[in-house]
Coordinates of C-alpha atoms in Angstrom, one line a residue:
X197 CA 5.4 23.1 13.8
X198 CA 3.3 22.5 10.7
X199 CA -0.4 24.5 11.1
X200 CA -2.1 22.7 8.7
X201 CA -3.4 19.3 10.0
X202 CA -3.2 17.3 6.4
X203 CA 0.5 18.4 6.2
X204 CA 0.9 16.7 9.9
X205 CA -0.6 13.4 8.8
X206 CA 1.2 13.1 5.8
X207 CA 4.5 14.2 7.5
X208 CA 3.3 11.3 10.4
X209 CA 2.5 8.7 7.5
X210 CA 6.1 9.2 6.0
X211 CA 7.7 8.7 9.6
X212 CA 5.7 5.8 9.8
X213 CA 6.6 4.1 6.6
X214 CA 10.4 5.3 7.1
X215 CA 10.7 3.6 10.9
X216 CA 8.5 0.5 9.0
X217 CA 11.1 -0.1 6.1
X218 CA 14.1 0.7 8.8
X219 CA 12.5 -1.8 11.0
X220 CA 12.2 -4.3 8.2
X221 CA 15.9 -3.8 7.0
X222 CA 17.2 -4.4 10.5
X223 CA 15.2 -7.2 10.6
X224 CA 16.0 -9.1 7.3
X225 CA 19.6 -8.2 7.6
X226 CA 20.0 -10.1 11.1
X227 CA 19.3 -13.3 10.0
X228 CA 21.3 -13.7 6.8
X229 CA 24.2 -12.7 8.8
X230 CA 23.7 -14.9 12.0
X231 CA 22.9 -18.2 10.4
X232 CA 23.2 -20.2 7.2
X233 CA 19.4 -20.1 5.2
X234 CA 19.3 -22.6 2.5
X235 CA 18.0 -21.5 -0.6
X236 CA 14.5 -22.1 -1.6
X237 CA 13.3 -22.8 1.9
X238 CA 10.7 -21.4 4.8
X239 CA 13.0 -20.5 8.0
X240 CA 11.7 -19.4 11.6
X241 CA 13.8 -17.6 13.5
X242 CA 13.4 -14.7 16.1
X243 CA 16.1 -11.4 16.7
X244 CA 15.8 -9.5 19.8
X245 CA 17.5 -6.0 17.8
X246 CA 14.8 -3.4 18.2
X247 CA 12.8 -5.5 20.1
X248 CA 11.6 -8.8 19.8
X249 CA 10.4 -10.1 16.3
X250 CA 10.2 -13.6 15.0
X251 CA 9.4 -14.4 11.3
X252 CA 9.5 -16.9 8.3
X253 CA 11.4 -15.9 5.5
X254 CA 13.0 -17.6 2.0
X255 CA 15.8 -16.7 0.4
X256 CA 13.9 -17.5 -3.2
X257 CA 16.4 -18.2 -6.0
X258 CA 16.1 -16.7 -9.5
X259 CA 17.8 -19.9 -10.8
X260 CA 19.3 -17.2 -13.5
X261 CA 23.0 -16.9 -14.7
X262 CA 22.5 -13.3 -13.1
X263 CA 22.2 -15.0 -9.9
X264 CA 19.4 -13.1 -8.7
X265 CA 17.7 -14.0 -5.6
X266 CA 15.1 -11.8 -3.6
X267 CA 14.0 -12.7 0.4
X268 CA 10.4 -12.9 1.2
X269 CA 9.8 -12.4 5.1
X270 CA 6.6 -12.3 7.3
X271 CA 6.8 -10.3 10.5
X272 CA 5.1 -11.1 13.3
X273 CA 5.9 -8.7 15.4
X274 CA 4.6 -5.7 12.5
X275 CA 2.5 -8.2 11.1
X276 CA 3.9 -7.2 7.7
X277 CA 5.3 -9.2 4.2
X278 CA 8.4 -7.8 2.8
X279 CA 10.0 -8.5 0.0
X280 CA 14.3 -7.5 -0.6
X281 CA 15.4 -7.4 -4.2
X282 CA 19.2 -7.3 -5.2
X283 CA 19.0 -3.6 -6.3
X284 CA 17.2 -0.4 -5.3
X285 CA 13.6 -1.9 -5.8
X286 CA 10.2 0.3 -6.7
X287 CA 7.7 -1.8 -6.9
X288 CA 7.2 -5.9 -5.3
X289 CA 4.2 -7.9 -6.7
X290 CA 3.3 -11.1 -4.9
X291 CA 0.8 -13.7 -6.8
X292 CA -0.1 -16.8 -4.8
X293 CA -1.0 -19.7 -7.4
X294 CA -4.1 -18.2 -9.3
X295 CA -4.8 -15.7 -7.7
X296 CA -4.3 -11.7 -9.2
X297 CA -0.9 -10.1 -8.0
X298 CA -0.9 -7.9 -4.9
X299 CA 1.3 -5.4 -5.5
X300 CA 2.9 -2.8 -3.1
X301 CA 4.8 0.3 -4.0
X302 CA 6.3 1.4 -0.6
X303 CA 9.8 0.8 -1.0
X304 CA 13.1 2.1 0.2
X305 CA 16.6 0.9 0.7
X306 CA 16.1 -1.6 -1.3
X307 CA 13.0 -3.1 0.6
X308 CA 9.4 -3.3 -0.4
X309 CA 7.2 -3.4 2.7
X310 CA 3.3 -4.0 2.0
X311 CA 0.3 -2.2 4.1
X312 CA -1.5 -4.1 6.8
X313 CA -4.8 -4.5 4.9
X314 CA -2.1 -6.1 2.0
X315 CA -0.3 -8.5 4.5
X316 CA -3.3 -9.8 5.8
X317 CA -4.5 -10.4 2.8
X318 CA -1.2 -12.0 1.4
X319 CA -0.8 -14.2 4.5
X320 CA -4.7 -15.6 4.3
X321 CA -3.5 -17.1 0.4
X322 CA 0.3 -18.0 2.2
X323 CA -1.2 -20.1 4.5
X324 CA -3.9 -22.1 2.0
X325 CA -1.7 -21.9 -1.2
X326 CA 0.8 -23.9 -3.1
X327 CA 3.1 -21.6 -5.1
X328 CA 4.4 -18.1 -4.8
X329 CA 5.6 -15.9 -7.6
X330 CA 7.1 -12.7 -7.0
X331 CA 8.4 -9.7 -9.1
X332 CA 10.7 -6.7 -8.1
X333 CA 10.6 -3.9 -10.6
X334 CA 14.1 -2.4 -10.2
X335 CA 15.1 1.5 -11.2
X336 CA 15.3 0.4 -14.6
X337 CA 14.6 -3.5 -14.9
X338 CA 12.3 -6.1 -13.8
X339 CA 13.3 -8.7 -12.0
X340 CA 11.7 -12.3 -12.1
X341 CA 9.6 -13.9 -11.9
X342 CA 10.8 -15.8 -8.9
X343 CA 9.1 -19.1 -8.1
X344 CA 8.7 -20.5 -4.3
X345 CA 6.7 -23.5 -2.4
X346 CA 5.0 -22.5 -0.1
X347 CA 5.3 -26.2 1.1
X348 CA 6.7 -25.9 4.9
X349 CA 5.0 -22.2 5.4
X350 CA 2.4 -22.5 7.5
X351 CA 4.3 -25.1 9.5
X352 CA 7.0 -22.3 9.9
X353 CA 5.1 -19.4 10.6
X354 CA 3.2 -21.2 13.3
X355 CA 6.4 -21.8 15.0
X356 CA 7.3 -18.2 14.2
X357 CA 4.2 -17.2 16.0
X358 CA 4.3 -18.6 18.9
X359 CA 7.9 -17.9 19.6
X360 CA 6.7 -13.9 19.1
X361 CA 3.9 -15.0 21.8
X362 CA 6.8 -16.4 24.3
X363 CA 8.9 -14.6 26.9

């Protein structure tokens, strides 16, 4: 067992994140596979894997001849934004219409989870804004910017929300 209390919180805050970014990747992989998400569009939908958790994702196109595309999801069950790039991504930056990028660098497998305090903060400008624009920055490229309504959103996540709030 590790004697020195710092090294226990920092080992706990790694679990944490891991479990958090597992979490997200069963999450975001359900959907994809168990129904057909147009592109460019807000989506509710609920999975009962790992426990109850509904959400509101896009699948945002890059509109590229790379045919990139990225999936922005809320969770309301973590009360967490993600963000899933088509590569090994190590850094997500989210700007909602004027406002300054938020950027998050917790990343793993390929997702990019941000912290509570950045989620809430995120979701306040999701819910009021117009536009998204994202960014991955990928092992060795960036990727974007990827442009997204947010028309539909709040509509969305409200029925995302109460769903999680149902039996």
């Amino acid at each position: 067992m590790l004697a020195n209390p710092g090294a226990r919180r920092k080992m706990m805050r790694s679990v944490f994140v891991a479990a958090g970014v597992a979490a997200a990747a069963l999450t975001l992989s359900q959907p994809a596979s168990s129904q057909e998400q147009p592109p460019n569009k807000w989506v509710m939908y609920c999975t009962m894997e790992g426990g109850k958790d509904c959400g509101v994702q896009a699948t945002i196109d890059g509109n590229s001849l790379l045919g990139q595309f990225l999936v922005m999801r809320y969770s309301a069950a973590y009360n967490k934004i993600s963000v899933v790039g088509d590569g090994q991504g190590v850094r997500a930056s989210i700007q909602v219409d004027s406002n300054p990028f938020i950027s998050t660098s917790i990343c793993g497998q390929g997702i990019c989870q941000y912290d509570d305090g950045k989620s809430a903060q995120l979701l306040q400008q999701l819910r009021s804004g117009s536009q998204i624009q994202i960014q991955i920055q990928l092992q060795d490229t960036m990727a974007g910017p990827f442009m997204q309504t947010l028309s539909g959103f709040d509509n969305e996540l409200q029925k995302a929300l109460a769903a999680q709030r149902s039996r």
